[in-house]
PDB file of C-alpha atoms in Angstrom:
ATOM      1  CA  MET A 282       0.271  -0.188   0.125  1.00 82.00           C
ATOM      2  CA  SER A 283       1.467   3.225  -0.664  1.00 96.00           C
ATOM      3  CA  ILE A 284       1.739   6.172   1.291  1.00 97.00           C
ATOM      4  CA  ASP A 285      -0.968   7.776   0.125  1.00 97.00           C
ATOM      5  CA  GLN A 286      -3.091   5.595   0.937  1.00 97.00           C
ATOM      6  CA  LEU A 287      -2.300   4.748   3.862  1.00 97.00           C
ATOM      7  CA  ASN A 288      -2.475   8.044   4.930  1.00 97.00           C
ATOM      8  CA  THR A 289      -6.125   8.445   3.271  1.00 97.00           C
ATOM      9  CA  ASP A 290      -7.042   4.915   5.152  1.00 97.00           C
ATOM     10  CA  TYR A 291      -5.271   5.736   8.121  1.00 98.00           C
ATOM     11  CA  GLY A 292      -3.639   8.905   8.758  1.00 97.00           C
ATOM     12  CA  ILE A 293      -5.171  11.657  11.843  1.00 98.00           C
ATOM     13  CA  ALA A 294      -5.305  15.340  10.475  1.00 96.00           C
ATOM     14  CA  GLY A 295      -3.618  16.822  12.698  1.00 94.00           C
ATOM     15  CA  ASN A 296      -2.484  13.563  15.157  1.00 97.00           C
ATOM     16  CA  LEU A 297      -1.298  10.729  12.955  1.00 98.00           C
ATOM     17  CA  THR A 298       0.346  11.048   9.628  1.00 98.00           C
ATOM     18  CA  PHE A 299       2.628   8.518   7.505  1.00 98.00           C
ATOM     19  CA  ALA A 300       5.996   8.957   5.616  1.00 98.00           C
ATOM     20  CA  THR A 301       8.532   7.276   3.584  1.00 98.00           C
ATOM     21  CA  GLY A 302      11.167   6.575   5.738  1.00 97.00           C
ATOM     22  CA  ASN A 303      14.818   4.558   6.548  1.00 97.00           C
ATOM     23  CA  GLY A 304      15.672   1.952   3.355  1.00 96.00           C
ATOM     24  CA  GLY A 305      12.084   3.571   1.871  1.00 97.00           C
ATOM     25  CA  PHE A 306      10.167   1.738   4.843  1.00 98.00           C
ATOM     26  CA  PRO A 307       6.411   3.368   5.713  1.00 98.00           C
ATOM     27  CA  MET A 308       7.602   5.252   9.953  1.00 98.00           C
ATOM     28  CA  ILE A 309       3.968   6.252  11.525  1.00 98.00           C
ATOM     29  CA  HIS A 310       4.623  10.063  13.432  1.00 98.00           C
ATOM     30  CA  ILE A 311       2.670  10.747  15.965  1.00 98.00           C
ATOM     31  CA  ASP A 312       1.764  13.970  18.229  1.00 98.00           C
ATOM     32  CA  ASN A 313      -1.340  14.060  19.453  1.00 97.00           C
ATOM     33  CA  GLY A 314       0.254  17.526  22.419  1.00 96.00           C
ATOM     34  CA  GLN A 315       1.454  14.296  24.951  1.00 98.00           C
ATOM     35  CA  ALA A 316       3.545  12.397  23.141  1.00 98.00           C
ATOM     36  CA  LYS A 317       5.661  11.987  19.683  1.00 98.00           C
ATOM     37  CA  ALA A 318       6.588   9.121  18.847  1.00 98.00           C
ATOM     38  CA  LEU A 319       8.173   6.852  15.406  1.00 98.00           C
ATOM     39  CA  ILE A 320       6.941   4.041  14.726  1.00 98.00           C
ATOM     40  CA  SER A 321       8.190   0.936  11.630  1.00 98.00           C
ATOM     41  CA  VAL A 322       5.988  -0.458   9.996  1.00 98.00           C
ATOM     42  CA  TYR A 323       8.354  -2.247   8.788  1.00 98.00           C
ATOM     43  CA  SER A 324       9.759  -4.889  12.156  1.00 97.00           C
ATOM     44  CA  GLY A 325       6.354  -3.591  13.652  1.00 98.00           C
ATOM     45  CA  GLN A 326       8.221  -1.594  15.930  1.00 98.00           C
ATOM     46  CA  VAL A 327       8.485   1.695  18.051  1.00 98.00           C
ATOM     47  CA  LEU A 328      11.546   3.858  17.200  1.00 98.00           C
ATOM     48  CA  SER A 329      11.219   6.382  19.161  1.00 98.00           C
ATOM     49  CA  PHE A 330       8.980   7.664  21.940  1.00 98.00           C
ATOM     50  CA  GLN A 331       8.974  11.612  24.185  1.00 98.00           C
ATOM     51  CA  PRO A 332       6.849  12.469  25.873  1.00 98.00           C
ATOM     52  CA  ALA A 333       5.894  16.045  25.768  1.00 97.00           C
ATOM     53  CA  ALA A 334       6.459  17.684  29.249  1.00 94.00           C
ATOM     54  CA  GLU A 335      10.967  15.778  28.395  1.00 97.00           C
ATOM     55  CA  SER A 336      13.583  17.175  26.941  1.00 96.00           C
ATOM     56  CA  THR A 337      14.996  13.814  25.872  1.00 97.00           C
ATOM     57  CA  ASP A 338      13.836  10.365  24.250  1.00 98.00           C
ATOM     58  CA  LEU A 339      13.179   7.621  25.994  1.00 98.00           C
ATOM     59  CA  MET A 340      14.528   5.298  23.117  1.00 98.00           C
ATOM     60  CA  PHE A 341      18.038   4.529  22.366  1.00 98.00           C
ATOM     61  CA  LEU A 342      18.522   4.264  18.596  1.00 98.00           C
ATOM     62  CA  SER A 343      21.126   4.234  17.318  1.00 98.00           C
ATOM     63  CA  GLU A 344      22.149   6.245  15.157  1.00 97.00           C
ATOM     64  CA  LYS A 345      24.582   2.724  12.589  1.00 97.00           C
ATOM     65  CA  ALA A 346      20.844   1.236  12.572  1.00 98.00           C
ATOM     66  CA  TYR A 347      20.209  -1.056  10.031  1.00 97.00           C
ATOM     67  CA  TYR A 348      17.254  -0.767   7.696  1.00 97.00           C
ATOM     68  CA  ALA A 349      16.684  -3.445   5.300  1.00 97.00           C
ATOM     69  CA  THR A 350      14.253  -5.806   4.399  1.00 95.00           C
ATOM     70  CA  GLY A 351      15.969  -9.234   6.831  1.00 94.00           C
ATOM     71  CA  LYS A 352      17.875  -7.533   9.116  1.00 96.00           C
ATOM     72  CA  ALA A 353      16.756  -5.889  12.828  1.00 97.00           C
ATOM     73  CA  ILE A 354      17.037  -2.127  13.948  1.00 98.00           C
ATOM     74  CA  LYS A 355      18.682  -1.822  16.669  1.00 98.00           C
ATOM     75  CA  GLY A 356      16.588   0.418  18.653  1.00 98.00           C
ATOM     76  CA  GLY A 357      13.495   1.467  20.630  1.00 98.00           C
ATOM     77  CA  VAL A 358      10.791  -1.710  20.562  1.00 98.00           C
ATOM     78  CA  PRO A 359      11.733  -4.804  18.952  1.00 98.00           C
ATOM     79  CA  ILE A 360       9.924  -7.584  18.339  1.00 98.00           C
ATOM     80  CA  CYS A 361      11.055 -11.095  19.650  1.00 98.00           C
ATOM     81  CA  TRP A 362       8.265 -13.801  18.811  1.00 98.00           C
ATOM     82  CA  PRO A 363       7.808 -16.529  18.318  1.00 98.00           C
ATOM     83  CA  TRP A 364      10.566 -17.862  20.386  1.00 98.00           C
ATOM     84  CA  PHE A 365      13.189 -15.414  22.077  1.00 97.00           C
ATOM     85  CA  GLY A 366      16.992 -15.987  21.972  1.00 95.00           C
ATOM     86  CA  PRO A 367      18.711 -19.030  19.572  1.00 94.00           C
ATOM     87  CA  ASP A 368      15.882 -21.747  17.858  1.00 95.00           C
ATOM     88  CA  PRO A 369      14.712 -23.889  20.428  1.00 93.00           C
ATOM     89  CA  GLU A 370      14.922 -26.760  18.126  1.00 92.00           C
ATOM     90  CA  GLY A 371      18.310 -26.048  17.173  1.00 93.00           C
ATOM     91  CA  LEU A 372      17.110 -25.506  12.866  1.00 92.00           C
ATOM     92  CA  GLY A 373      19.229 -23.145  13.050  1.00 93.00           C
ATOM     93  CA  ARG A 374      16.070 -20.073  12.014  1.00 94.00           C
ATOM     94  CA  PRO A 375      17.163 -16.899  13.283  1.00 93.00           C
ATOM     95  CA  SER A 376      17.988 -15.550  16.356  1.00 95.00           C
ATOM     96  CA  HIS A 377      14.127 -13.972  18.644  1.00 97.00           C
ATOM     97  CA  GLY A 378      12.518 -15.456  15.667  1.00 97.00           C
ATOM     98  CA  PHE A 379      10.991 -14.184  12.636  1.00 97.00           C
ATOM     99  CA  VAL A 380       8.736 -11.228  12.732  1.00 97.00           C
ATOM    100  CA  ARG A 381      11.379  -8.233  13.901  1.00 96.00           C
ATOM    101  CA  ASN A 382      12.469  -8.929   9.928  1.00 95.00           C
ATOM    102  CA  ARG A 383       9.649  -8.186   8.869  1.00 95.00           C
ATOM    103  CA  LEU A 384       6.456  -5.708   7.400  1.00 97.00           C
ATOM    104  CA  TRP A 385       3.657  -5.800   8.884  1.00 98.00           C
ATOM    105  CA  ASN A 386       0.098  -4.388   7.932  1.00 98.00           C
ATOM    106  CA  VAL A 387      -1.595  -1.114   8.924  1.00 98.00           C
ATOM    107  CA  ILE A 388      -4.315  -3.081  10.796  1.00 98.00           C
ATOM    108  CA  ASN A 389      -6.324   0.275  12.341  1.00 98.00           C
ATOM    109  CA  THR A 390      -5.658   3.843  13.481  1.00 98.00           C
ATOM    110  CA  GLY A 391      -8.021   6.024  16.433  1.00 98.00           C
ATOM    111  CA  THR A 392      -8.239   8.096  19.252  1.00 97.00           C
ATOM    112  CA  THR A 393      -8.585   7.358  22.002  1.00 96.00           C
ATOM    113  CA  SER A 394     -11.372   9.216  25.189  1.00 95.00           C
ATOM    114  CA  ASP A 395      -7.857  11.079  26.428  1.00 95.00           C
ATOM    115  CA  GLY A 396      -6.561  12.253  23.681  1.00 95.00           C
ATOM    116  CA  ALA A 397      -4.693   9.314  23.329  1.00 98.00           C
ATOM    117  CA  THR A 398      -3.374   7.169  20.144  1.00 98.00           C
ATOM    118  CA  LYS A 399      -3.415   3.568  19.115  1.00 98.00           C
ATOM    119  CA  VAL A 400      -1.967   1.635  15.628  1.00 98.00           C
ATOM    120  CA  THR A 401      -2.590  -1.511  16.022  1.00 98.00           C
ATOM    121  CA  LEU A 402      -0.138  -3.721  13.545  1.00 98.00           C
ATOM    122  CA  GLY A 403      -0.301  -7.183  12.800  1.00 98.00           C
ATOM    123  CA  LEU A 404       1.085 -10.582  10.649  1.00 98.00           C
ATOM    124  CA  ASN A 405      -0.069 -13.804   9.809  1.00 98.00           C
ATOM    125  CA  ASP A 406       1.300 -17.128   8.750  1.00 97.00           C
ATOM    126  CA  SER A 407       1.768 -16.979   5.221  1.00 97.00           C
ATOM    127  CA  GLU A 408       3.501 -20.039   3.441  1.00 96.00           C
ATOM    128  CA  GLU A 409       7.006 -18.793   4.352  1.00 95.00           C
ATOM    129  CA  THR A 410       6.288 -18.930   7.285  1.00 96.00           C
ATOM    130  CA  ARG A 411       4.988 -21.937   7.936  1.00 96.00           C
ATOM    131  CA  GLY A 412       8.255 -23.143   5.925  1.00 95.00           C
ATOM    132  CA  MET A 413       9.784 -22.141   9.477  1.00 95.00           C
ATOM    133  CA  TRP A 414       6.904 -22.096  11.727  1.00 97.00           C
ATOM    134  CA  PRO A 415       3.991 -24.605  11.090  1.00 96.00           C
ATOM    135  CA  VAL A 416       1.498 -23.129  13.851  1.00 97.00           C
ATOM    136  CA  ALA A 417      -1.229 -20.777  12.156  1.00 98.00           C
ATOM    137  CA  PHE A 418      -1.488 -17.866  13.896  1.00 98.00           C
ATOM    138  CA  GLU A 419      -2.244 -13.583  14.006  1.00 98.00           C
ATOM    139  CA  LEU A 420      -0.380 -12.074  16.327  1.00 98.00           C
ATOM    140  CA  ALA A 421      -1.529  -8.161  16.176  1.00 98.00           C
ATOM    141  CA  ILE A 422       0.919  -4.897  18.349  1.00 98.00           C
ATOM    142  CA  ALA A 423      -1.281  -2.272  19.927  1.00 98.00           C
ATOM    143  CA  ILE A 424       0.992   0.657  20.290  1.00 98.00           C
ATOM    144  CA  THR A 425      -0.664   3.680  22.879  1.00 98.00           C
ATOM    145  CA  VAL A 426       0.332   7.161  22.525  1.00 98.00           C
ATOM    146  CA  SER A 427      -0.144   9.576  25.550  1.00 98.00           C
ATOM    147  CA  ASN A 428       2.683  10.853  28.198  1.00 97.00           C
ATOM    148  CA  THR A 429       2.893   7.550  28.313  1.00 98.00           C
ATOM    149  CA  LEU A 430       3.716   4.028  26.375  1.00 98.00           C
ATOM    150  CA  THR A 431       2.018   1.059  25.936  1.00 98.00           C
ATOM    151  CA  VAL A 432       2.684  -2.423  24.116  1.00 98.00           C
ATOM    152  CA  GLU A 433       0.685  -5.111  24.351  1.00 98.00           C
ATOM    153  CA  LEU A 434       1.450  -8.321  22.683  1.00 98.00           C
ATOM    154  CA  ILE A 435      -1.865  -9.836  21.278  1.00 98.00           C
ATOM    155  CA  THR A 436      -1.400 -13.624  20.348  1.00 98.00           C
ATOM    156  CA  ARG A 437      -4.140 -16.054  18.138  1.00 98.00           C
ATOM    157  CA  ASN A 438      -3.290 -19.762  17.984  1.00 98.00           C
ATOM    158  CA  LEU A 439      -6.145 -20.076  14.751  1.00 98.00           C
ATOM    159  CA  GLY A 440      -4.880 -23.459  14.802  1.00 97.00           C
ATOM    160  CA  ASP A 441      -6.306 -27.073  16.508  1.00 97.00           C
ATOM    161  CA  LYS A 442      -3.553 -27.133  18.357  1.00 98.00           C
ATOM    162  CA  ALA A 443      -2.035 -25.901  21.739  1.00 98.00           C
ATOM    163  CA  PHE A 444       1.774 -24.078  21.386  1.00 98.00           C
ATOM    164  CA  PRO A 445       4.694 -22.740  22.801  1.00 97.00           C
ATOM    165  CA  LEU A 446       5.519 -19.538  22.883  1.00 98.00           C
ATOM    166  CA  THR A 447       8.704 -17.187  24.129  1.00 98.00           C
ATOM    167  CA  GLN A 448       9.206 -13.699  23.396  1.00 98.00           C
ATOM    168  CA  ALA A 449      10.378 -10.656  24.475  1.00 98.00           C
ATOM    169  CA  PHE A 450       9.808  -6.673  23.546  1.00 98.00           C
ATOM    170  CA  HIS A 451      13.840  -6.244  24.009  1.00 98.00           C
ATOM    171  CA  THR A 452      13.040  -1.995  24.924  1.00 98.00           C
ATOM    172  CA  TYR A 453      16.357  -0.031  23.764  1.00 98.00           C
ATOM    173  CA  PHE A 454      15.849   2.687  26.798  1.00 98.00           C
ATOM    174  CA  GLN A 455      18.178   6.083  26.814  1.00 98.00           C
ATOM    175  CA  VAL A 456      20.428   6.035  29.390  1.00 98.00           C
ATOM    176  CA  GLY A 457      22.818   9.256  30.716  1.00 98.00           C
ATOM    177  CA  ASP A 458      25.985   7.646  31.909  1.00 98.00           C
ATOM    178  CA  ILE A 459      25.134   3.803  32.620  1.00 98.00           C
ATOM    179  CA  ASN A 460      27.995   3.705  34.584  1.00 98.00           C
ATOM    180  CA  ARG A 461      24.982   6.181  36.734  1.00 98.00           C
ATOM    181  CA  VAL A 462      22.306   3.818  36.294  1.00 98.00           C
ATOM    182  CA  GLN A 463      20.344   1.144  38.358  1.00 98.00           C
ATOM    183  CA  VAL A 464      17.268  -1.527  37.730  1.00 98.00           C
ATOM    184  CA  LEU A 465      15.070  -0.622  40.799  1.00 98.00           C
ATOM    185  CA  GLY A 466      13.032  -3.661  41.611  1.00 98.00           C
ATOM    186  CA  LEU A 467      15.084  -6.963  41.175  1.00 98.00           C
ATOM    187  CA  GLU A 468      16.442  -6.546  44.788  1.00 98.00           C
ATOM    188  CA  ASN A 469      16.796 -11.053  45.851  1.00 98.00           C
ATOM    189  CA  THR A 470      15.381 -12.433  42.099  1.00 98.00           C
ATOM    190  CA  GLN A 471      17.259 -16.144  40.966  1.00 98.00           C
ATOM    191  CA  TYR A 472      18.409 -14.743  37.644  1.00 98.00           C
ATOM    192  CA  LEU A 473      20.053 -16.490  34.827  1.00 98.00           C
ATOM    193  CA  ASP A 474      23.777 -15.312  33.593  1.00 98.00           C
ATOM    194  CA  LYS A 475      24.052 -16.203  30.753  1.00 97.00           C
ATOM    195  CA  VAL A 476      27.967 -13.987  30.832  1.00 98.00           C
ATOM    196  CA  ASP A 477      28.877 -17.241  32.604  1.00 98.00           C
ATOM    197  CA  GLY A 478      27.324 -19.917  30.804  1.00 97.00           C
ATOM    198  CA  GLY A 479      23.566 -20.050  32.222  1.00 96.00           C
ATOM    199  CA  VAL A 480      24.440 -20.366  35.439  1.00 98.00           C
ATOM    200  CA  GLU A 481      21.729 -19.286  37.952  1.00 98.00           C
ATOM    201  CA  LYS A 482      22.577 -16.516  40.203  1.00 98.00           C
ATOM    202  CA  THR A 483      20.703 -14.380  42.884  1.00 98.00           C
ATOM    203  CA  GLN A 484      20.070 -10.731  42.625  1.00 98.00           C
ATOM    204  CA  ILE A 485      21.890  -8.438  45.947  1.00 98.00           C
ATOM    205  CA  GLY A 486      20.523  -4.696  45.839  1.00 98.00           C
ATOM    206  CA  ALA A 487      19.970  -2.969  43.108  1.00 98.00           C
ATOM    207  CA  VAL A 488      21.912  -4.426  39.428  1.00 98.00           C
ATOM    208  CA  THR A 489      24.118  -1.870  39.171  1.00 98.00           C
ATOM    209  CA  ILE A 490      26.253  -1.942  34.969  1.00 98.00           C
ATOM    210  CA  ALA A 491      29.936  -2.604  35.361  1.00 97.00           C
ATOM    211  CA  GLY A 492      30.709  -4.766  32.416  1.00 98.00           C
ATOM    212  CA  GLU A 493      28.662  -6.402  30.369  1.00 98.00           C
ATOM    213  CA  VAL A 494      24.787  -7.802  31.122  1.00 98.00           C
ATOM    214  CA  ASP A 495      23.293 -10.709  29.318  1.00 98.00           C
ATOM    215  CA  ARG A 496      20.324 -12.276  32.668  1.00 98.00           C
ATOM    216  CA  ILE A 497      17.223 -13.078  32.457  1.00 98.00           C
ATOM    217  CA  TYR A 498      15.135 -13.020  35.793  1.00 98.00           C
ATOM    218  CA  LEU A 499      12.827 -15.577  36.775  1.00 98.00           C
ATOM    219  CA  ASN A 500       9.804 -14.690  38.794  1.00 98.00           C
ATOM    220  CA  VAL A 501       9.855 -10.765  38.369  1.00 98.00           C
ATOM    221  CA  PRO A 502       7.313  -8.182  39.497  1.00 98.00           C
ATOM    222  CA  ASN A 503       4.875  -6.174  37.368  1.00 98.00           C
ATOM    223  CA  GLU A 504       6.383  -3.403  38.332  1.00 98.00           C
ATOM    224  CA  LEU A 505      10.603  -1.828  37.381  1.00 98.00           C
ATOM    225  CA  VAL A 506      11.982   0.859  37.782  1.00 98.00           C
ATOM    226  CA  ILE A 507      14.872   1.858  35.466  1.00 98.00           C
ATOM    227  CA  ASP A 508      17.239   4.883  37.724  1.00 98.00           C
ATOM    228  CA  ASP A 509      18.632   6.849  35.498  1.00 98.00           C
ATOM    229  CA  ALA A 510      21.225   9.715  37.673  1.00 97.00           C
ATOM    230  CA  ALA A 511      22.857  11.298  35.189  1.00 97.00           C
ATOM    231  CA  LEU A 512      19.220  12.594  33.103  1.00 97.00           C
ATOM    232  CA  ASN A 513      17.378  12.610  36.665  1.00 96.00           C
ATOM    233  CA  ARG A 514      14.059  10.907  35.920  1.00 97.00           C
ATOM    234  CA  ARG A 515      13.152   7.477  36.501  1.00 98.00           C
ATOM    235  CA  ILE A 516      11.785   5.581  33.903  1.00 98.00           C
ATOM    236  CA  ARG A 517       9.356   2.709  35.270  1.00 98.00           C
ATOM    237  CA  ILE A 518       8.167  -0.650  33.563  1.00 98.00           C
ATOM    238  CA  LYS A 519       4.479  -1.776  34.954  1.00 98.00           C
ATOM    239  CA  SER A 520       4.175  -5.812  32.971  1.00 98.00           C
ATOM    240  CA  SER A 521       1.280  -8.035  32.397  1.00 98.00           C
ATOM    241  CA  GLY A 522       1.867 -10.997  30.596  1.00 98.00           C
ATOM    242  CA  SER A 523       4.781 -11.545  31.525  1.00 98.00           C
ATOM    243  CA  LYS A 524       7.097 -13.428  35.019  1.00 98.00           C
ATOM    244  CA  SER A 525      10.487 -13.232  34.040  1.00 98.00           C
ATOM    245  CA  ALA A 526      12.552  -9.609  32.606  1.00 98.00           C
ATOM    246  CA  VAL A 527      15.930  -9.622  31.457  1.00 98.00           C
ATOM    247  CA  VAL A 528      18.657  -7.435  31.393  1.00 98.00           C
ATOM    248  CA  TRP A 529      21.472  -6.897  28.617  1.00 98.00           C
ATOM    249  CA  ASN A 530      24.062  -4.544  28.108  1.00 98.00           C
ATOM    250  CA  PRO A 531      26.246  -5.133  25.422  1.00 98.00           C
ATOM    251  CA  TRP A 532      29.312  -3.535  27.176  1.00 98.00           C
ATOM    252  CA  ALA A 533      33.233  -2.080  25.008  1.00 97.00           C
ATOM    253  CA  THR A 534      33.969  -5.224  22.527  1.00 97.00           C
ATOM    254  CA  ILE A 535      30.571  -6.226  22.139  1.00 96.00           C
ATOM    255  CA  SER A 536      29.510  -2.956  21.112  1.00 96.00           C
ATOM    256  CA  ALA A 537      32.809  -2.495  19.272  1.00 96.00           C
ATOM    257  CA  ASN A 538      31.748  -6.308  17.279  1.00 97.00           C
ATOM    258  CA  MET A 539      28.548  -5.561  16.615  1.00 96.00           C
ATOM    259  CA  ALA A 540      28.729  -3.202  12.876  1.00 97.00           C
ATOM    260  CA  ASP A 541      25.259  -1.686  14.044  1.00 97.00           C
ATOM    261  CA  LEU A 542      26.658   0.279  17.245  1.00 98.00           C
ATOM    262  CA  ASP A 543      28.891   2.991  17.748  1.00 97.00           C
ATOM    263  CA  ASP A 544      31.768   1.111  19.919  1.00 97.00           C
ATOM    264  CA  THR A 545      30.783   4.062  22.580  1.00 97.00           C
ATOM    265  CA  ASP A 546      26.735   3.343  21.857  1.00 98.00           C
ATOM    266  CA  TYR A 547      27.151   0.824  24.792  1.00 98.00           C
ATOM    267  CA  GLN A 548      27.942   3.919  27.148  1.00 98.00           C
ATOM    268  CA  ARG A 549      23.778   5.212  26.328  1.00 98.00           C
ATOM    269  CA  LEU A 550      21.538   2.235  26.310  1.00 98.00           C
ATOM    270  CA  LEU A 551      19.785  -0.866  28.573  1.00 98.00           C
ATOM    271  CA  CYS A 552      18.441  -2.746  27.623  1.00 98.00           C
ATOM    272  CA  VAL A 553      14.981  -3.573  30.276  1.00 98.00           C
ATOM    273  CA  GLU A 554      13.027  -6.087  28.947  1.00 98.00           C
ATOM    274  CA  THR A 555       9.916  -7.744  28.673  1.00 98.00           C
ATOM    275  CA  THR A 556       9.285 -11.565  28.794  1.00 98.00           C
ATOM    276  CA  ASN A 557       8.159 -14.877  28.609  1.00 98.00           C
ATOM    277  CA  ALA A 558      11.495 -16.527  28.505  1.00 98.00           C
ATOM    278  CA  GLY A 559      13.800 -18.604  30.171  1.00 96.00           C
ATOM    279  CA  THR A 560      12.009 -20.958  32.385  1.00 96.00           C
ATOM    280  CA  ASP A 561       9.072 -18.472  31.777  1.00 98.00           C
ATOM    281  CA  ILE A 562       6.941 -20.419  28.672  1.00 98.00           C
ATOM    282  CA  VAL A 563       3.930 -19.754  27.976  1.00 98.00           C
ATOM    283  CA  GLU A 564       0.880 -22.561  25.910  1.00 98.00           C
ATOM    284  CA  VAL A 565      -1.154 -21.372  24.145  1.00 98.00           C
ATOM    285  CA  PRO A 566      -4.605 -22.747  23.554  1.00 98.00           C
ATOM    286  CA  ALA A 567      -5.649 -24.318  20.030  1.00 98.00           C
ATOM    287  CA  HIS A 568      -8.461 -21.002  19.380  1.00 98.00           C
ATOM    288  CA  ASP A 569      -7.119 -19.065  22.231  1.00 98.00           C
ATOM    289  CA  GLU A 570      -5.426 -16.124  23.079  1.00 98.00           C
ATOM    290  CA  PHE A 571      -2.496 -14.232  25.109  1.00 98.00           C
ATOM    291  CA  ARG A 572      -1.734 -11.533  25.921  1.00 98.00           C
ATOM    292  CA  LEU A 573       2.269  -9.365  26.812  1.00 98.00           C
ATOM    293  CA  GLN A 574       1.454  -5.914  27.296  1.00 98.00           C
ATOM    294  CA  ALA A 575       4.621  -3.573  28.902  1.00 98.00           C
ATOM    295  CA  ILE A 576       3.259   0.647  30.415  1.00 98.00           C
ATOM    296  CA  TYR A 577       6.691   2.616  30.058  1.00 98.00           C
ATOM    297  CA  SER A 578       5.926   6.181  31.747  1.00 98.00           C
ATOM    298  CA  ILE A 579       8.623   8.686  33.395  1.00 98.00           C
ATOM    299  CA  ASP A 580       9.432   9.734  36.636  1.00 95.00           C
ATOM    300  CA  ARG A 581      10.840  13.152  37.855  1.00 88.00           C
ATOM    301  CA  ASP A 582      11.234  14.021  41.950  1.00 69.00           C
TER     302      ASP A 582
END
């Protein structure tokens, strides 16, 4: 569908417009007075979110990010689905599934009674996806932009058998200085330390970052906070449908070796991911659905 047709069918005057973005991908621009946001229709991915009262974007987006068919965009809120991490069956399929590197469909746009803007994008199974994952499904992401950002991933099982599901909002938050960041709410929580071979450990005190971190936290509370002292803000993450969370920072060596990150980007990003990962595996019954939701907000003292 052309940009003109998308604007005709789904644009909202003075609020939401479609335009061609990097890589030729259709992008959704939202400016509704409460916040500004940028959403890529390719990948079904929020790339930017900035409440009107804030001078800094909530999201980290790499200046070296790929915008090319078949590639994931480094930053914002990538969607990992229908598996998180490496191919669970070892069949050589891509890590983190196959929906973060394909074009989604625009299902609906609208304005809520409180002035928020809601965008729904979707994907269905196809001959190509069934070749990788033989499941009949309908997937939708509902994105609500107000002074908070809500993302909800809805998985519908259209088949006659239940299927297992792991997934994530692989959210990249922009931080002022990684050395002055704490993640609150995970104290005394068990986690799998993927930097240390997946060994299970216990979190002592707040999470701080002083090297490469790649952890799956288990049985987590439904609210976590990123205390970003350098930017004098707290990022609040409220989740539902999730019993796990991932904390990731690549640190210096991996950042330098990633072509789609600048060498020093690790100092300005932190991923705190709302997930079904590790032992948090969801079973989606036949002809039923499962919803994963995260709500992001910013607090200031």
